[in-house]
Structures are given as C-alpha cells and as structure tokens.
Short mmCIF file of N, CA and C in Angstrom, two decimals:
data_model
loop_
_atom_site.label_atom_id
_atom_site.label_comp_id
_atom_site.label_asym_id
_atom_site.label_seq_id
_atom_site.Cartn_x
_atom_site.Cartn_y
_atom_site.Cartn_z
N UNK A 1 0.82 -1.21 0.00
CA UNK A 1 0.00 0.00 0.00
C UNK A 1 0.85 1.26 0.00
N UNK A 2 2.63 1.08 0.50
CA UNK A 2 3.08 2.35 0.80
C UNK A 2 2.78 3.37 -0.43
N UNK A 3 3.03 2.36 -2.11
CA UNK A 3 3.57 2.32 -3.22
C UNK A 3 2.32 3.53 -3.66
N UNK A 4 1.16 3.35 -3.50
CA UNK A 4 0.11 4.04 -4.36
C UNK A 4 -0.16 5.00 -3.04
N UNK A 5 0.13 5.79 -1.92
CA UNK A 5 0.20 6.54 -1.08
C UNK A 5 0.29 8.09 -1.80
N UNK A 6 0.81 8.28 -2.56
CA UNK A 6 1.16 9.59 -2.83
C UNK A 6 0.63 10.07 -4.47
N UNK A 7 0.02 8.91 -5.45
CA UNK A 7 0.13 8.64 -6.91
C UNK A 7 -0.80 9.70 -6.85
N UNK A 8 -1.82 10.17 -6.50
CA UNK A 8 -3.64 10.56 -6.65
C UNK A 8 -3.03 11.78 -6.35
N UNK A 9 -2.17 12.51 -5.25
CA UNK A 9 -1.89 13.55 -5.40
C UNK A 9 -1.00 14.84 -5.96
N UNK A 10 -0.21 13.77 -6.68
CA UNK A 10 0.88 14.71 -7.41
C UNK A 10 0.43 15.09 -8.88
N UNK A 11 -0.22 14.68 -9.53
CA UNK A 11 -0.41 14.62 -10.75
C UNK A 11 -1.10 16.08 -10.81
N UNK A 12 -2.01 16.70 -10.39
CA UNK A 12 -2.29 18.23 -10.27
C UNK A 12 -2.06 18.96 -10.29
N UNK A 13 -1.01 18.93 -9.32
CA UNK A 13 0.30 20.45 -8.64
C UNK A 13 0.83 21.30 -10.39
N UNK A 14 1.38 20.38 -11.36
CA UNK A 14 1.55 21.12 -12.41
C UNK A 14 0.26 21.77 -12.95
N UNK A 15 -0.93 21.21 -12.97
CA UNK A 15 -1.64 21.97 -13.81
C UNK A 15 -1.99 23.01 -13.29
N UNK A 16 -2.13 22.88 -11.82
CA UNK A 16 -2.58 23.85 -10.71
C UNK A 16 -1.81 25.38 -11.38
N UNK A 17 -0.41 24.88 -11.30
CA UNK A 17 0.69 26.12 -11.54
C UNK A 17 0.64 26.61 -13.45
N UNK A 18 0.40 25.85 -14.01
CA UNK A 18 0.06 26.07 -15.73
C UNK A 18 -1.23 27.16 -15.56
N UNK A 19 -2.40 26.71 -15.07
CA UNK A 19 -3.64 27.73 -14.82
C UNK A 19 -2.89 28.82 -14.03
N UNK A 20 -2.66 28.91 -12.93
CA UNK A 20 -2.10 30.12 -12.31
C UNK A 20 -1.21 31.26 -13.25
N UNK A 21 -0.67 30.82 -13.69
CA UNK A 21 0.64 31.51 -15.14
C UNK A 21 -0.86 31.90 -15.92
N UNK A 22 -1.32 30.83 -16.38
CA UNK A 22 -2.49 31.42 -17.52
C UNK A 22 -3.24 32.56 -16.68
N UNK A 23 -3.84 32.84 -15.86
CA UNK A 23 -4.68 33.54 -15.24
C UNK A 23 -3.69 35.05 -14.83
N UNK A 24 -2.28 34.90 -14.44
CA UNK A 24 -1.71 35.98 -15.02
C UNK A 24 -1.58 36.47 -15.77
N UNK A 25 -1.05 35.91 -16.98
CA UNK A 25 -0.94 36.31 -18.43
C UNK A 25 -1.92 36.80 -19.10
N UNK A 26 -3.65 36.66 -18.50
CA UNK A 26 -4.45 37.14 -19.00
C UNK A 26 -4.66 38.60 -17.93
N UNK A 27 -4.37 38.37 -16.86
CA UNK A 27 -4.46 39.83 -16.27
C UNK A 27 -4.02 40.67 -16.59
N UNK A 28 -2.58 39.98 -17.19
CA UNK A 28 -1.45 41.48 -17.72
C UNK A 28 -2.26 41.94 -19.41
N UNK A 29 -2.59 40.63 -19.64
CA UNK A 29 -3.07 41.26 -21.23
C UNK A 29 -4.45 42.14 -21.03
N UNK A 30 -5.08 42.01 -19.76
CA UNK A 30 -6.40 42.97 -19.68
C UNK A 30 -6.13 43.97 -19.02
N UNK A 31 -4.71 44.18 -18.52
CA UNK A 31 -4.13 45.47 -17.73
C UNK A 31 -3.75 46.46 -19.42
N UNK A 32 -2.67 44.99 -19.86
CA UNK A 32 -2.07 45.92 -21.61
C UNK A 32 -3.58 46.70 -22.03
N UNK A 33 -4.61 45.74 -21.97
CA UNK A 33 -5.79 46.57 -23.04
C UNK A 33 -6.16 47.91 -22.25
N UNK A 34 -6.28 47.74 -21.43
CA UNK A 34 -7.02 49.01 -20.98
C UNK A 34 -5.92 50.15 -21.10
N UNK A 35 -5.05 50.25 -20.92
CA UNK A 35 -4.12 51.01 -21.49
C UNK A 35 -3.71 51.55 -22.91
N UNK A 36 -3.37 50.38 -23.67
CA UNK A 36 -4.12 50.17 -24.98
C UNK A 36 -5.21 51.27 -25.36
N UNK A 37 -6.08 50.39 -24.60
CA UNK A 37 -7.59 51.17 -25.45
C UNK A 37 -7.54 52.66 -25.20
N UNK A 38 -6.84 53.34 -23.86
CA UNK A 38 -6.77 55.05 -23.54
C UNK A 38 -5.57 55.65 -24.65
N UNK A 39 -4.84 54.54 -25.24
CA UNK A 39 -3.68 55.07 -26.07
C UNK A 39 -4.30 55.42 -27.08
N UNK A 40 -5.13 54.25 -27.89
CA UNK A 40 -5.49 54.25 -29.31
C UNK A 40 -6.61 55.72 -29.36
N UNK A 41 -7.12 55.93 -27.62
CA UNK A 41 -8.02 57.45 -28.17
C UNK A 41 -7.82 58.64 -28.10
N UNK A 42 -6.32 58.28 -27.48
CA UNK A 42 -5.81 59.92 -27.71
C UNK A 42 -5.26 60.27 -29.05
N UNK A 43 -4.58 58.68 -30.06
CA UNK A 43 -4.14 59.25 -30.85
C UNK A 43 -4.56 59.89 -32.54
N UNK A 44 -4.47 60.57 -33.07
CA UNK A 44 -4.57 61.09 -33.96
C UNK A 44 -4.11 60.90 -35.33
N UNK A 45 -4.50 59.96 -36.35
CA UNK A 45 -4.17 59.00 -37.24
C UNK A 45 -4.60 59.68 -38.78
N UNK A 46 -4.01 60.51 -39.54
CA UNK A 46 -3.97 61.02 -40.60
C UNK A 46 -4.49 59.96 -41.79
N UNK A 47 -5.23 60.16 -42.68
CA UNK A 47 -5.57 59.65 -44.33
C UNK A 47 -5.54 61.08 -44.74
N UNK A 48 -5.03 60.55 -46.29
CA UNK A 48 -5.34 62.16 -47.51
C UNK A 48 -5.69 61.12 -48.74
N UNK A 49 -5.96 62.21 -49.29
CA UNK A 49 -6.84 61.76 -50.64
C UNK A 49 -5.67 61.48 -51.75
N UNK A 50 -5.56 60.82 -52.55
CA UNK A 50 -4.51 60.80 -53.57
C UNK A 50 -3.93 62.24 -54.09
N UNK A 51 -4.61 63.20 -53.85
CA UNK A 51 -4.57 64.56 -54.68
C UNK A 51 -4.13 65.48 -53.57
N UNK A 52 -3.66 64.62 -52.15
CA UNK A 52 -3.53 65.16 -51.10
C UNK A 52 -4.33 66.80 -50.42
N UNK A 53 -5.34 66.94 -51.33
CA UNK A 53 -6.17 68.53 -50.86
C UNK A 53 -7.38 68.07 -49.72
N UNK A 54 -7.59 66.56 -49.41
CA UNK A 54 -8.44 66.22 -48.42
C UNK A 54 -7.62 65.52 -47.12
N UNK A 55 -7.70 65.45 -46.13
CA UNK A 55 -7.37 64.78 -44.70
C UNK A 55 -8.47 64.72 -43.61
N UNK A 56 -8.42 63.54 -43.56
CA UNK A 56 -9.20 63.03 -42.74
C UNK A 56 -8.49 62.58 -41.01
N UNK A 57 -8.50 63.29 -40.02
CA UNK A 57 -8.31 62.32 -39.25
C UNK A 57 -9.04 61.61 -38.16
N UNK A 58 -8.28 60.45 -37.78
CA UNK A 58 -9.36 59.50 -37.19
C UNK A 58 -8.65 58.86 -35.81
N UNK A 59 -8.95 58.40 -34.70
CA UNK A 59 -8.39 58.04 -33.48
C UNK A 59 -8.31 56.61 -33.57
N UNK A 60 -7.39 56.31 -32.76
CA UNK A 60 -6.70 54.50 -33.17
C UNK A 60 -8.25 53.83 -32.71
N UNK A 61 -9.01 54.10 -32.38
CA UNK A 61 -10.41 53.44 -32.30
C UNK A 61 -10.89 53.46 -33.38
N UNK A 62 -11.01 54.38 -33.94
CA UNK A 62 -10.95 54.76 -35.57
C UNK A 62 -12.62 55.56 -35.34
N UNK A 63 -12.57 56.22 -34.43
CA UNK A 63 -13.44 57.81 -34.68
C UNK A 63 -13.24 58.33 -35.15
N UNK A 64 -14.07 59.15 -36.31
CA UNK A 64 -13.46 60.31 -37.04
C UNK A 64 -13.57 61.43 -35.89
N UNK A 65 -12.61 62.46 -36.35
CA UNK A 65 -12.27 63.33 -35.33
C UNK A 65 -12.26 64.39 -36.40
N UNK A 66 -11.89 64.80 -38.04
CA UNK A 66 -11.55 65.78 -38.36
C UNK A 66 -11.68 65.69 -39.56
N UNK A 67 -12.14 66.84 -40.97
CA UNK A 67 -11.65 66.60 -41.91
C UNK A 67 -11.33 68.02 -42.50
N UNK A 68 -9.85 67.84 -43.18
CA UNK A 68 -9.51 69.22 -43.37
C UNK A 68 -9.23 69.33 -44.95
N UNK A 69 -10.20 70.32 -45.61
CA UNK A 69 -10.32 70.25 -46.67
C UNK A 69 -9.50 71.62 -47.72
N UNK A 70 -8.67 71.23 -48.49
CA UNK A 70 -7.98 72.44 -48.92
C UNK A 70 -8.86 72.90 -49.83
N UNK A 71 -8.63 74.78 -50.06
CA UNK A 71 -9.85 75.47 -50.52
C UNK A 71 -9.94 74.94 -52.06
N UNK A 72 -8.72 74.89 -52.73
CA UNK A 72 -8.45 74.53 -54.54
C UNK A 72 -9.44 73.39 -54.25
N UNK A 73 -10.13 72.56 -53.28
CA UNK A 73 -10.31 70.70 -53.72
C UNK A 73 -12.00 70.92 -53.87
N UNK A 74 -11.82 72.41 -53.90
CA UNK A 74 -13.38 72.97 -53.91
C UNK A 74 -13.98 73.22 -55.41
N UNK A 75 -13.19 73.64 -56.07
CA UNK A 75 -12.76 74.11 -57.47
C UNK A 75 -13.12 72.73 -57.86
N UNK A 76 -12.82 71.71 -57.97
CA UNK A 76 -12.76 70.63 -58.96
C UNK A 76 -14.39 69.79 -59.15
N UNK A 77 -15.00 70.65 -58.16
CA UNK A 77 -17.04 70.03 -58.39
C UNK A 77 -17.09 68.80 -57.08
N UNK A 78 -18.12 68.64 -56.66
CA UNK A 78 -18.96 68.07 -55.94
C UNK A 78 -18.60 66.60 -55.97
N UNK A 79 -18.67 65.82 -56.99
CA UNK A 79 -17.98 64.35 -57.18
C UNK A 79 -16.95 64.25 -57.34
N UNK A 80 -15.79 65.14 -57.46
CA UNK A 80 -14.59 65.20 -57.21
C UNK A 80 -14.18 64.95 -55.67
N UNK A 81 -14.65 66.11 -55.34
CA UNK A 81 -14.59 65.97 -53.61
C UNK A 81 -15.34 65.22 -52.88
N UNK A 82 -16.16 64.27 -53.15
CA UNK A 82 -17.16 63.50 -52.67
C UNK A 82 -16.05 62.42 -52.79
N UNK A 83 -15.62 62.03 -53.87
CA UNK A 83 -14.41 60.96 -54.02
C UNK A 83 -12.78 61.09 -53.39
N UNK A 84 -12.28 62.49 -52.91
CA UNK A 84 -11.50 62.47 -52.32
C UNK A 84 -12.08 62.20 -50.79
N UNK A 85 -12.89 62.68 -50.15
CA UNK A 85 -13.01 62.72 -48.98
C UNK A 85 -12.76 61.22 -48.32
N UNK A 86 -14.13 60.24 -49.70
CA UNK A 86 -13.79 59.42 -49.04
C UNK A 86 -12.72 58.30 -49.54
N UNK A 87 -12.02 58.59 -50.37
CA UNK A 87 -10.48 58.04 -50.45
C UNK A 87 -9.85 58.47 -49.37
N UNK A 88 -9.84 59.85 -48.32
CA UNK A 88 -9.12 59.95 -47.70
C UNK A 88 -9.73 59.15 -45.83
N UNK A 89 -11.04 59.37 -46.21
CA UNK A 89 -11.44 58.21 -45.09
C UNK A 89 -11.00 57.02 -44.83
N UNK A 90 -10.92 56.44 -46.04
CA UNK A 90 -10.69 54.72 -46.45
C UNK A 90 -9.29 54.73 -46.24
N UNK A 91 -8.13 55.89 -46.34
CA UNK A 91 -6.35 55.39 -46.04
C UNK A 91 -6.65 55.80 -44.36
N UNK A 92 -7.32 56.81 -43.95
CA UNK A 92 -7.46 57.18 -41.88
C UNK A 92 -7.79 55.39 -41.68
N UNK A 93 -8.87 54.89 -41.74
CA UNK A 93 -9.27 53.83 -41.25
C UNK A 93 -8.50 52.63 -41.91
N UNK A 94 -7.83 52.45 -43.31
CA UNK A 94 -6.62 51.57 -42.73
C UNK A 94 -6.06 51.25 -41.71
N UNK A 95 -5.07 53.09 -41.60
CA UNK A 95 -3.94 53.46 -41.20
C UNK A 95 -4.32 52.96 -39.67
N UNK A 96 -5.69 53.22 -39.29
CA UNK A 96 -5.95 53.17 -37.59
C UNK A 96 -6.01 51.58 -37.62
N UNK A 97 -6.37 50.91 -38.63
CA UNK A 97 -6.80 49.31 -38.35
C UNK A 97 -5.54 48.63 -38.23
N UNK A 98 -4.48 49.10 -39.06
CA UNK A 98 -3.17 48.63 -39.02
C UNK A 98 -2.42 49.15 -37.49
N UNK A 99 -2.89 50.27 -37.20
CA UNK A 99 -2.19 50.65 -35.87
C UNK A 99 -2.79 49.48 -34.85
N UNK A 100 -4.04 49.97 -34.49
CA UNK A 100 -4.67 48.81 -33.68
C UNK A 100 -3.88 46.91 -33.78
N UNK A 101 -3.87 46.80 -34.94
CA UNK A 101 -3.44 45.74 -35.05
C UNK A 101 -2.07 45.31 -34.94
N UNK A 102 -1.02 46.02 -35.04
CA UNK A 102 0.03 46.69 -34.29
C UNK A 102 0.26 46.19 -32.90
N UNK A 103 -0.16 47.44 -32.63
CA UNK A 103 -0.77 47.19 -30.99
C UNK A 103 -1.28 46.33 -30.26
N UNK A 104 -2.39 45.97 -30.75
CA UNK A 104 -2.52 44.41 -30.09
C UNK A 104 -1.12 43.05 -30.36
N UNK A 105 -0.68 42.81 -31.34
CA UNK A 105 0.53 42.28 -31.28
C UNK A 105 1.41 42.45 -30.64
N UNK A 106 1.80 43.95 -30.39
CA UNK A 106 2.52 43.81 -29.38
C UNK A 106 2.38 43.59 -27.98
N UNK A 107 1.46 43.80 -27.47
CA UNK A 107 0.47 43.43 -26.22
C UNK A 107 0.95 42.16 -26.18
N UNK A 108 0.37 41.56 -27.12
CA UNK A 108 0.14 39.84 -26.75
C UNK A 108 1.49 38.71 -26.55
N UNK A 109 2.84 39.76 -27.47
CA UNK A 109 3.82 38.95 -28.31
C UNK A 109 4.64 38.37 -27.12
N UNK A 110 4.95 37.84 -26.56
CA UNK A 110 6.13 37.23 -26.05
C UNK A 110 5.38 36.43 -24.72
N UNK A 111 4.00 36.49 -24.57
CA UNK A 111 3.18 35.92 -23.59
C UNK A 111 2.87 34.50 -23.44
N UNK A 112 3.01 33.62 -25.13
CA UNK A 112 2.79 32.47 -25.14
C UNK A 112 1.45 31.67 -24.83
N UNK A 113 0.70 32.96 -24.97
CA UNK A 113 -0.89 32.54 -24.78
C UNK A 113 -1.30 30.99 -25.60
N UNK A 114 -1.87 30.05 -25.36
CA UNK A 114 -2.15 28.83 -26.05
C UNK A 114 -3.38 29.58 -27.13
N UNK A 115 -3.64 29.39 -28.06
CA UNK A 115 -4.67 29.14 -29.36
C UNK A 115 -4.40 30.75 -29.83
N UNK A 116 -3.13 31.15 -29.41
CA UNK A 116 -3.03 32.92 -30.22
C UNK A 116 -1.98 32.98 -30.53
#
C-alpha cells in the first residue's frame, strides 16, 4: 500500500501552476488593453486623398475626429470631392486598423498565450 500513497496527489500540482501563469498572463493582457484602449483614443491618425487637398483624421479606435479640406479641392465640383473625402477616409481607417493591429501584437507577443 506504501507504493500508491502519494500517486492521486501529485499529478495536479503542475496543472494547478500552468492555470495560475495562464490567469496571469491574462491579467497582464487585460491590464495591456485598458491602457491600450486610452492610447489608441488619444491618438490622432492622418488619411489624404490621392490629390492630397483632403485629410481626414481619425483616433486608433478609428473615430473620425476631423476633416480638413484644402480650398483649390473645392474648385474641382462636388464628385470630385465626394471621391476624395472618401479616399481619404478609407487610407485614416486603414492606417488606424493597421495601428490597432500593431498594438494588439505587441500586447500579446512574447506571452505564449495557447490558441493565439
């Protein structure tokens, strides 16, 4: 009987300590986000129009926040500038999706999270 005395209780202790690590690693990654998320809304993320006379900017959340339109992009008619504006919307909300995504990578990178 000495032999099977101890078998039932050791086998746990690692997973015990694997969950514990996991349950950190997710604290720090929900500490990174919230930090994160106050970064991405302060910042201020530029698009322009190919013809560069439109700018749009937008916050790493990807709010628009601004659009600054040069007076000449006025001159060229209504569907001109209807098509820069939103060419210059469509490079802001890249530019913020690529930041975000960025950002979360680096958050996550060296953590060893399982299924990420």
């Amino acid at each position: 009987m000495a032999q099977g005395k101890g078998k039932g209780f050791g086998f746990g202790l690692g997973k015990i300590k694997e969950l514990q690590e996991a349950f950190q690693k997710a604290q720090q990654v929900q500490e990174g986000a919230k930090v994160l998320q106050e970064e991405l809304e302060r910042m201020e993320i530029p698009g322009k129009s190919a013809d560069g006379l439109v700018t749009v900017l937008m916050s790493g959340n990807q709010e628009p926040l601004s659009i600054k339109i040069d007076p000449s992009a006025l001159e060229k008619g209504v569907e001109e500038l209807s098509a820069s504006i939103t060419e210059a919307m469509k490079a802001a909300y890249a530019e913020s999706t690529e930041t975000m995504r960025s950002k979360m990578e680096e958050l996550t990178s060296g953590l060893n999270l399982p299924g990420m």
